[in-house]
């Protein structure tokens, strides 16, 4: 390392290291869901490795860390490009040492292919590693390390209830749709969303479209026939709890809400080609199971009113309308609804409920 680079690295360490005591330094340069999962493992991490954690997050993820009080020695903010610069220029990704920054995302560890183990789910019977287990492995945690649920400060609940009342949201009889995504997933045609919204209104629901967040959106925003709403991250769980139902793409905000588990029903729409071809994302190849919670984080689904649907983004208008209506109607026997099964045809979640439920904490009490 030349003199200038060494000086810059020493400056980075001086900013990240706690001046009073030693700590683990975890860098979180990616999505809401990834940051939330690292936060959810923070208690298990300190039990396993000792010492406290200096948590480094993008400024817009601070709310996530506040949902996990008393987990961190310090929380620092750094833009994603700064974190990735540190990761790409100064870190030996095989090192796992206290007081040395660690990338808390699996892309860069070892040969950089740990997430490829998830691809094995494409071949029934060959196994595969879930996303949550990839993170357990990366953080060097026991395989039975439990995920902690987020805790919502009381003042956030009060704020969300005030917003809901200002919007005229009907408690327990409303739906908030989160259609946007920060990953470049294929988008559904407008007819899918507008058909769903119209059917939900026919069923007596008030329907809202979240306009905030995400880099990729449906062509028409807000979704036709819905009320636009700007949901901040710290309000999302409380507002969904108040509304009752959420319909969402597979993304970080949806994952955070799933971790909270405080909703009457959550439906996830997964953009999967009719031919179930692989998806190229961020230069990597993924099978369709990479979208599916039942494969990627099944422990979060036990005893939870959750459903996920394969939605062919390249389907015909008639196919998209049919699935949109099935989702709105909560027709969970529809063939497009995913149900992971064992070889004998039984439900994976039912067959493994006993050990899955030990891997996640209890759901907190609902908003009164």
CSV table of N, CA, C and O in Angstrom, one decimal, residues 111-211:
chain,number,residue,atom,x,y,z
A,111,UNK,N,-15.0,-16.2,-2.1
A,111,UNK,CA,-14.9,-16.1,-3.6
A,111,UNK,C,-16.0,-15.2,-4.2
A,111,UNK,O,-16.2,-15.1,-5.4
A,112,UNK,N,-16.8,-14.6,-3.3
A,112,UNK,CA,-17.9,-13.7,-3.7
A,112,UNK,C,-19.1,-14.5,-4.3
A,112,UNK,O,-20.0,-13.8,-4.9
A,113,UNK,N,-19.2,-15.8,-4.1
A,113,UNK,CA,-20.2,-16.6,-4.7
A,113,UNK,C,-21.1,-17.3,-3.6
A,113,UNK,O,-21.8,-18.2,-4.0
A,114,UNK,N,-21.1,-16.8,-2.4
A,114,UNK,CA,-21.9,-17.5,-1.4
A,114,UNK,C,-23.4,-17.4,-1.7
A,114,UNK,O,-24.1,-18.4,-1.4
A,115,UNK,N,-23.8,-16.3,-2.3
A,115,UNK,CA,-25.2,-16.2,-2.7
A,115,UNK,C,-25.6,-17.2,-3.8
A,115,UNK,O,-26.8,-17.6,-4.0
A,116,UNK,N,-24.6,-17.7,-4.5
A,116,UNK,CA,-24.8,-18.7,-5.6
A,116,UNK,C,-25.3,-20.0,-5.0
A,116,UNK,O,-26.0,-20.8,-5.7
A,117,UNK,N,-25.1,-20.3,-3.7
A,117,UNK,CA,-25.6,-21.5,-3.1
A,117,UNK,C,-27.1,-21.5,-3.0
A,117,UNK,O,-27.7,-22.6,-3.0
A,118,UNK,N,-27.7,-20.3,-3.1
A,118,UNK,CA,-29.2,-20.2,-3.1
A,118,UNK,C,-29.7,-20.8,-4.4
A,118,UNK,O,-30.9,-21.2,-4.5
A,119,UNK,N,-28.9,-20.7,-5.5
A,119,UNK,CA,-29.3,-21.2,-6.8
A,119,UNK,C,-29.6,-22.7,-6.8
A,119,UNK,O,-30.4,-23.2,-7.7
A,120,UNK,N,-29.1,-23.5,-5.8
A,120,UNK,CA,-29.3,-24.9,-5.8
A,120,UNK,C,-30.8,-25.3,-5.6
A,120,UNK,O,-31.2,-26.4,-5.9
A,121,UNK,N,-31.6,-24.3,-5.1
A,121,UNK,CA,-33.0,-24.6,-5.0
A,121,UNK,C,-33.7,-24.9,-6.3
A,121,UNK,O,-34.8,-25.4,-6.4
A,122,UNK,N,-33.0,-24.5,-7.4
A,122,UNK,CA,-33.5,-24.8,-8.7
A,122,UNK,C,-33.7,-26.3,-9.0
A,122,UNK,O,-34.5,-26.7,-9.7
A,123,UNK,N,-32.8,-27.0,-8.3
A,123,UNK,CA,-32.8,-28.5,-8.5
A,123,UNK,C,-33.4,-29.2,-7.3
A,123,UNK,O,-32.7,-29.4,-6.3
A,124,UNK,N,-34.7,-29.6,-7.4
A,124,UNK,CA,-35.3,-30.2,-6.2
A,124,UNK,C,-34.6,-31.4,-5.7
A,124,UNK,O,-34.1,-32.2,-6.5
A,125,UNK,N,-34.4,-31.4,-4.4
A,125,UNK,CA,-33.7,-32.5,-3.7
A,125,UNK,C,-32.2,-32.3,-3.6
A,125,UNK,O,-31.6,-33.1,-2.9
A,126,UNK,N,-31.6,-31.2,-4.2
A,126,UNK,CA,-30.2,-31.0,-4.0
A,126,UNK,C,-29.9,-30.1,-2.9
A,126,UNK,O,-28.7,-29.8,-2.7
A,127,UNK,N,-30.9,-29.5,-2.2
A,127,UNK,CA,-30.6,-28.6,-1.1
A,127,UNK,C,-30.5,-27.2,-1.6
A,127,UNK,O,-31.3,-26.8,-2.5
A,128,UNK,N,-29.7,-26.4,-1.0
A,128,UNK,CA,-29.6,-25.0,-1.2
A,128,UNK,C,-29.5,-24.2,0.1
A,128,UNK,O,-29.9,-24.8,1.2
A,129,UNK,N,-29.0,-23.0,0.1
A,129,UNK,CA,-28.9,-22.2,1.3
A,129,UNK,C,-29.8,-21.0,1.3
A,129,UNK,O,-29.8,-20.3,0.3
A,130,UNK,N,-30.6,-20.8,2.3
A,130,UNK,CA,-31.5,-19.7,2.3
A,130,UNK,C,-30.7,-18.4,2.5
A,130,UNK,O,-29.6,-18.4,2.9
A,131,UNK,N,-31.4,-17.3,2.2
A,131,UNK,CA,-30.7,-16.0,2.4
A,131,UNK,C,-30.4,-15.8,3.8
A,131,UNK,O,-29.3,-15.3,4.1
A,132,UNK,N,-31.3,-16.1,4.7
A,132,UNK,CA,-31.0,-15.9,6.2
A,132,UNK,C,-29.8,-16.8,6.6
A,132,UNK,O,-29.0,-16.3,7.4
A,133,UNK,N,-29.7,-18.0,6.1
A,133,UNK,CA,-28.6,-18.8,6.4
A,133,UNK,C,-27.3,-18.3,5.8
A,133,UNK,O,-26.2,-18.5,6.4
A,134,UNK,N,-27.3,-17.7,4.6
A,134,UNK,CA,-26.1,-17.1,4.0
A,134,UNK,C,-25.6,-16.0,5.0
A,134,UNK,O,-24.4,-15.9,5.2
A,135,UNK,N,-26.5,-15.2,5.6
A,135,UNK,CA,-26.1,-14.2,6.5
A,135,UNK,C,-25.6,-14.8,7.8
A,135,UNK,O,-24.6,-14.2,8.4
A,136,UNK,N,-26.2,-15.8,8.3
A,136,UNK,CA,-25.7,-16.5,9.5
A,136,UNK,C,-24.2,-17.0,9.2
A,136,UNK,O,-23.4,-16.8,10.1
A,137,UNK,N,-24.0,-17.5,8.0
A,137,UNK,CA,-22.7,-18.0,7.7
A,137,UNK,C,-21.7,-16.9,7.6
A,137,UNK,O,-20.6,-16.9,8.1
A,138,UNK,N,-22.1,-15.8,6.9
A,138,UNK,CA,-21.2,-14.6,6.7
A,138,UNK,C,-20.8,-14.0,8.1
A,138,UNK,O,-19.7,-13.6,8.3
A,139,UNK,N,-21.8,-13.9,9.0
A,139,UNK,CA,-21.5,-13.3,10.3
A,139,UNK,C,-21.0,-14.3,11.3
A,139,UNK,O,-20.8,-13.9,12.5
A,140,UNK,N,-20.7,-15.5,10.8
A,140,UNK,CA,-20.1,-16.5,11.7
A,140,UNK,C,-20.9,-16.8,12.9
A,140,UNK,O,-20.4,-16.9,14.0
A,141,UNK,N,-22.2,-17.0,12.7
A,141,UNK,CA,-23.2,-17.3,13.8
A,141,UNK,C,-23.5,-18.7,13.7
A,141,UNK,O,-23.4,-19.4,12.7
A,142,UNK,N,-24.0,-19.3,14.8
A,142,UNK,CA,-24.6,-20.6,14.8
A,142,UNK,C,-25.7,-20.7,13.9
A,142,UNK,O,-26.5,-19.8,13.7
A,143,UNK,N,-26.0,-21.9,13.4
A,143,UNK,CA,-27.1,-22.1,12.4
A,143,UNK,C,-28.4,-21.9,13.1
A,143,UNK,O,-29.4,-21.6,12.4
A,144,UNK,N,-28.5,-21.9,14.4
A,144,UNK,CA,-29.7,-21.7,15.1
A,144,UNK,C,-29.9,-20.3,15.7
A,144,UNK,O,-30.7,-20.0,16.5
A,145,UNK,N,-29.0,-19.4,15.3
A,145,UNK,CA,-29.1,-18.0,15.7
A,145,UNK,C,-30.4,-17.4,15.3
A,145,UNK,O,-30.9,-17.5,14.2
A,146,UNK,N,-31.1,-16.8,16.3
A,146,UNK,CA,-32.5,-16.3,16.1
A,146,UNK,C,-32.5,-14.9,15.5
A,146,UNK,O,-31.7,-14.0,15.9
A,147,UNK,N,-33.5,-14.6,14.7
A,147,UNK,CA,-33.7,-13.3,14.1
A,147,UNK,C,-34.6,-12.5,15.1
A,147,UNK,O,-35.7,-13.0,15.5
A,148,UNK,N,-34.2,-11.4,15.5
A,148,UNK,CA,-35.1,-10.5,16.3
A,148,UNK,C,-36.0,-9.7,15.5
A,148,UNK,O,-35.6,-9.1,14.4
A,149,UNK,N,-37.2,-9.5,16.0
A,149,UNK,CA,-38.2,-8.7,15.3
A,149,UNK,C,-37.9,-7.2,15.6
A,149,UNK,O,-37.4,-6.9,16.7
A,150,UNK,N,-38.2,-6.3,14.6
A,150,UNK,CA,-38.1,-4.9,14.9
A,150,UNK,C,-39.1,-4.4,15.9
A,150,UNK,O,-40.2,-5.0,16.1
A,151,UNK,N,-38.7,-3.4,16.7
A,151,UNK,CA,-39.6,-2.8,17.7
A,151,UNK,C,-39.9,-1.4,17.3
A,151,UNK,O,-39.0,-0.6,16.9
A,152,UNK,N,-41.2,-1.0,17.2
A,152,UNK,CA,-41.6,0.3,16.8
A,152,UNK,C,-41.7,1.3,17.9
A,152,UNK,O,-42.6,1.0,18.8
A,153,UNK,N,-41.0,2.4,18.0
A,153,UNK,CA,-41.2,3.3,19.1
A,153,UNK,C,-42.7,3.8,19.1
A,153,UNK,O,-43.3,4.0,18.1
A,154,UNK,N,-43.2,4.1,20.3
A,154,UNK,CA,-44.6,4.4,20.5
A,154,UNK,C,-44.9,5.7,19.7
A,154,UNK,O,-46.0,5.9,19.1
A,155,UNK,N,-43.9,6.7,19.7
A,155,UNK,CA,-44.2,7.9,19.0
A,155,UNK,C,-44.4,7.7,17.5
A,155,UNK,O,-45.1,8.5,16.8
A,156,UNK,N,-43.8,6.7,16.9
A,156,UNK,CA,-44.0,6.4,15.5
A,156,UNK,C,-45.4,5.9,15.2
A,156,UNK,O,-46.0,6.2,14.2
A,157,UNK,N,-45.9,5.1,16.1
A,157,UNK,CA,-47.2,4.6,16.0
A,157,UNK,C,-48.2,5.8,16.0
A,157,UNK,O,-49.2,5.8,15.3
A,158,UNK,N,-48.0,6.7,17.0
A,158,UNK,CA,-48.9,7.9,17.1
A,158,UNK,C,-48.8,8.7,15.8
A,158,UNK,O,-49.9,9.1,15.3
A,159,UNK,N,-47.6,8.9,15.3
A,159,UNK,CA,-47.5,9.7,14.0
A,159,UNK,C,-48.2,9.0,12.9
A,159,UNK,O,-48.9,9.7,12.1
A,160,UNK,N,-48.0,7.7,12.8
A,160,UNK,CA,-48.7,7.0,11.7
A,160,UNK,C,-50.2,7.0,11.8
A,160,UNK,O,-50.9,7.2,10.8
A,161,UNK,N,-50.7,6.9,13.0
A,161,UNK,CA,-52.2,6.9,13.2
A,161,UNK,C,-52.7,8.3,12.8
A,161,UNK,O,-53.8,8.4,12.2
A,162,UNK,N,-52.0,9.4,13.1
A,162,UNK,CA,-52.4,10.7,12.7
A,162,UNK,C,-52.5,10.8,11.2
A,162,UNK,O,-53.4,11.4,10.7
A,163,UNK,N,-51.4,10.3,10.6
A,163,UNK,CA,-51.4,10.4,9.1
A,163,UNK,C,-52.6,9.6,8.5
A,163,UNK,O,-53.2,10.1,7.6
A,164,UNK,N,-52.8,8.4,9.0
A,164,UNK,CA,-53.9,7.6,8.5
A,164,UNK,C,-55.2,8.3,8.7
A,164,UNK,O,-56.1,8.2,7.7
A,165,UNK,N,-55.4,8.9,9.8
A,165,UNK,CA,-56.7,9.6,10.0
A,165,UNK,C,-56.9,10.8,9.1
A,165,UNK,O,-57.9,11.1,8.6
A,166,UNK,N,-55.8,11.5,8.8
A,166,UNK,CA,-55.8,12.6,7.9
A,166,UNK,C,-56.1,12.2,6.5
A,166,UNK,O,-56.8,12.9,5.8
A,167,UNK,N,-55.7,11.0,6.1
A,167,UNK,CA,-56.0,10.5,4.8
A,167,UNK,C,-57.4,9.8,4.7
A,167,UNK,O,-57.8,9.5,3.6
A,168,UNK,N,-58.0,9.7,5.8
A,168,UNK,CA,-59.3,9.0,5.9
A,168,UNK,C,-59.2,7.5,5.7
A,168,UNK,O,-60.1,6.8,5.3
A,169,UNK,N,-58.0,7.0,6.0
A,169,UNK,CA,-57.8,5.5,5.9
A,169,UNK,C,-58.7,4.8,6.9
A,169,UNK,O,-58.8,5.1,8.1
A,170,UNK,N,-59.4,3.8,6.4
A,170,UNK,CA,-60.3,3.0,7.2
A,170,UNK,C,-59.4,1.9,7.9
A,170,UNK,O,-58.8,1.0,7.2
A,171,UNK,N,-59.4,1.9,9.2
A,171,UNK,CA,-58.6,1.0,9.9
A,171,UNK,C,-59.0,-0.5,9.7
A,171,UNK,O,-60.2,-0.8,9.9
A,172,UNK,N,-58.1,-1.3,9.3
A,172,UNK,CA,-58.4,-2.7,9.1
A,172,UNK,C,-59.1,-3.0,7.8
A,172,UNK,O,-59.3,-4.2,7.5
A,173,UNK,N,-59.4,-2.0,7.0
A,173,UNK,CA,-60.2,-2.2,5.8
A,173,UNK,C,-59.5,-1.4,4.7
A,173,UNK,O,-60.2,-0.9,3.8
A,174,UNK,N,-58.2,-1.3,4.7
A,174,UNK,CA,-57.5,-0.6,3.7
A,174,UNK,C,-56.3,-1.4,3.2
A,174,UNK,O,-55.9,-2.3,3.9
A,175,UNK,N,-55.8,-1.0,2.0
A,175,UNK,CA,-54.7,-1.7,1.4
A,175,UNK,C,-53.6,-0.7,1.0
A,175,UNK,O,-54.0,0.3,0.3
A,176,UNK,N,-52.4,-0.9,1.4
A,176,UNK,CA,-51.3,-0.1,0.9
A,176,UNK,C,-50.5,-0.9,-0.1
A,176,UNK,O,-50.0,-2.0,0.3
A,177,UNK,N,-50.3,-0.4,-1.3
A,177,UNK,CA,-49.6,-1.1,-2.3
A,177,UNK,C,-48.2,-0.5,-2.4
A,177,UNK,O,-48.1,0.8,-2.5
A,178,UNK,N,-47.1,-1.3,-2.3
A,178,UNK,CA,-45.7,-0.8,-2.5
A,178,UNK,C,-45.2,-1.4,-3.8
A,178,UNK,O,-44.6,-2.5,-3.8
A,179,UNK,N,-45.4,-0.8,-4.9
A,179,UNK,CA,-45.1,-1.4,-6.2
A,179,UNK,C,-43.6,-1.2,-6.7
A,179,UNK,O,-43.2,-1.8,-7.6
A,180,UNK,N,-42.9,-0.2,-6.1
A,180,UNK,CA,-41.6,0.2,-6.6
A,180,UNK,C,-40.5,-0.7,-6.0
A,180,UNK,O,-40.6,-1.3,-5.0
A,181,UNK,N,-39.4,-0.7,-6.7
A,181,UNK,CA,-38.2,-1.5,-6.3
A,181,UNK,C,-36.9,-0.8,-6.6
A,181,UNK,O,-36.8,-0.1,-7.6
A,182,UNK,N,-35.9,-1.0,-5.8
A,182,UNK,CA,-34.6,-0.4,-6.1
A,182,UNK,C,-33.7,-1.3,-6.9
A,182,UNK,O,-32.7,-0.9,-7.4
A,183,UNK,N,-34.1,-2.6,-7.1
A,183,UNK,CA,-33.4,-3.5,-8.0
A,183,UNK,C,-34.1,-3.5,-9.3
A,183,UNK,O,-35.3,-3.3,-9.4
A,184,UNK,N,-33.4,-3.7,-10.4
A,184,UNK,CA,-34.0,-3.6,-11.7
A,184,UNK,C,-34.7,-4.9,-12.1
A,184,UNK,O,-34.4,-5.6,-13.0
A,185,UNK,N,-35.8,-5.1,-11.3
A,185,UNK,CA,-36.7,-6.2,-11.7
A,185,UNK,C,-37.6,-5.8,-12.8
A,185,UNK,O,-37.9,-4.7,-13.0
A,186,UNK,N,-38.0,-6.8,-13.6
A,186,UNK,CA,-39.0,-6.5,-14.6
A,186,UNK,C,-40.3,-5.9,-14.0
A,186,UNK,O,-40.7,-6.3,-12.9
A,187,UNK,N,-40.9,-4.9,-14.7
A,187,UNK,CA,-42.1,-4.2,-14.2
A,187,UNK,C,-43.3,-4.9,-14.8
A,187,UNK,O,-43.3,-5.3,-15.9
A,188,UNK,N,-44.4,-4.9,-14.0
A,188,UNK,CA,-45.7,-5.4,-14.6
A,188,UNK,C,-46.4,-4.3,-15.4
A,188,UNK,O,-46.3,-3.1,-15.0
A,189,UNK,N,-47.1,-4.7,-16.4
A,189,UNK,CA,-47.9,-3.7,-17.1
A,189,UNK,C,-48.9,-3.1,-16.2
A,189,UNK,O,-49.4,-3.7,-15.3
A,190,UNK,N,-49.3,-1.8,-16.6
A,190,UNK,CA,-50.3,-1.1,-15.8
A,190,UNK,C,-51.6,-1.9,-15.6
A,190,UNK,O,-52.2,-1.7,-14.5
A,191,UNK,N,-52.0,-2.7,-16.5
A,191,UNK,CA,-53.3,-3.4,-16.4
A,191,UNK,C,-53.3,-4.3,-15.2
A,191,UNK,O,-54.4,-4.5,-14.6
A,192,UNK,N,-52.2,-4.8,-14.9
A,192,UNK,CA,-52.1,-5.7,-13.7
A,192,UNK,C,-52.5,-5.0,-12.4
A,192,UNK,O,-53.4,-5.4,-11.7
A,193,UNK,N,-51.9,-3.8,-12.2
A,193,UNK,CA,-52.1,-3.1,-11.0
A,193,UNK,C,-53.5,-2.4,-11.0
A,193,UNK,O,-54.2,-2.4,-10.0
A,194,UNK,N,-53.9,-1.9,-12.1
A,194,UNK,CA,-55.2,-1.2,-12.2
A,194,UNK,C,-56.4,-2.2,-12.0
A,194,UNK,O,-57.4,-1.9,-11.3
A,195,UNK,N,-56.2,-3.4,-12.5
A,195,UNK,CA,-57.2,-4.4,-12.3
A,195,UNK,C,-57.3,-4.8,-10.9
A,195,UNK,O,-58.4,-5.0,-10.3
A,196,UNK,N,-56.2,-5.0,-10.2
A,196,UNK,CA,-56.1,-5.4,-8.8
A,196,UNK,C,-56.8,-4.3,-8.0
A,196,UNK,O,-57.6,-4.6,-7.1
A,197,UNK,N,-56.4,-3.0,-8.2
A,197,UNK,CA,-57.0,-1.9,-7.4
A,197,UNK,C,-58.5,-1.8,-7.6
A,197,UNK,O,-59.2,-1.6,-6.6
A,198,UNK,N,-59.0,-2.0,-8.8
A,198,UNK,CA,-60.4,-1.9,-9.0
A,198,UNK,C,-61.1,-3.0,-8.3
A,198,UNK,O,-62.2,-2.8,-7.7
A,199,UNK,N,-60.6,-4.2,-8.3
A,199,UNK,CA,-61.2,-5.3,-7.6
A,199,UNK,C,-61.2,-5.1,-6.1
A,199,UNK,O,-62.2,-5.4,-5.4
A,200,UNK,N,-60.1,-4.6,-5.6
A,200,UNK,CA,-60.0,-4.3,-4.1
A,200,UNK,C,-61.1,-3.2,-3.7
A,200,UNK,O,-61.8,-3.4,-2.7
A,201,UNK,N,-61.3,-2.2,-4.6
A,201,UNK,CA,-62.3,-1.2,-4.3
A,201,UNK,C,-63.7,-1.9,-4.3
A,201,UNK,O,-64.6,-1.5,-3.5
A,202,UNK,N,-63.9,-2.8,-5.3
A,202,UNK,CA,-65.2,-3.5,-5.3
A,202,UNK,C,-65.5,-4.3,-4.0
A,202,UNK,O,-66.6,-4.4,-3.6
A,203,UNK,N,-64.4,-4.7,-3.4
A,203,UNK,CA,-64.5,-5.5,-2.2
A,203,UNK,C,-64.7,-4.6,-1.0
A,203,UNK,O,-64.7,-5.1,0.2
A,204,UNK,N,-64.7,-3.3,-1.2
A,204,UNK,CA,-64.9,-2.4,-0.1
A,204,UNK,C,-63.6,-1.8,0.6
A,204,UNK,O,-63.7,-1.2,1.7
A,205,UNK,N,-62.5,-2.1,0.0
A,205,UNK,CA,-61.2,-1.5,0.6
A,205,UNK,C,-60.9,-0.1,0.1
A,205,UNK,O,-61.2,0.2,-1.1
A,206,UNK,N,-60.3,0.7,0.9
A,206,UNK,CA,-59.6,1.9,0.4
A,206,UNK,C,-58.2,1.4,0.0
A,206,UNK,O,-57.6,0.6,0.7
A,207,UNK,N,-57.8,2.0,-1.1
A,207,UNK,CA,-56.5,1.5,-1.7
A,207,UNK,C,-55.6,2.7,-1.9
A,207,UNK,O,-55.9,3.7,-2.5
A,208,UNK,N,-54.3,2.5,-1.4
A,208,UNK,CA,-53.3,3.5,-1.5
A,208,UNK,C,-52.1,3.0,-2.2
A,208,UNK,O,-51.7,1.8,-2.1
A,209,UNK,N,-51.4,3.9,-2.9
A,209,UNK,CA,-50.1,3.6,-3.6
A,209,UNK,C,-49.0,4.4,-2.9
A,209,UNK,O,-49.1,5.6,-2.8
A,210,UNK,N,-48.0,3.7,-2.4
A,210,UNK,CA,-46.8,4.4,-1.8
A,210,UNK,C,-46.0,5.0,-3.0
A,210,UNK,O,-45.6,4.2,-3.9
A,211,UNK,N,-45.8,6.3,-2.9
A,211,UNK,CA,-45.1,7.0,-4.0
A,211,UNK,C,-43.6,7.1,-3.7
A,211,UNK,O,-42.8,7.6,-4.5
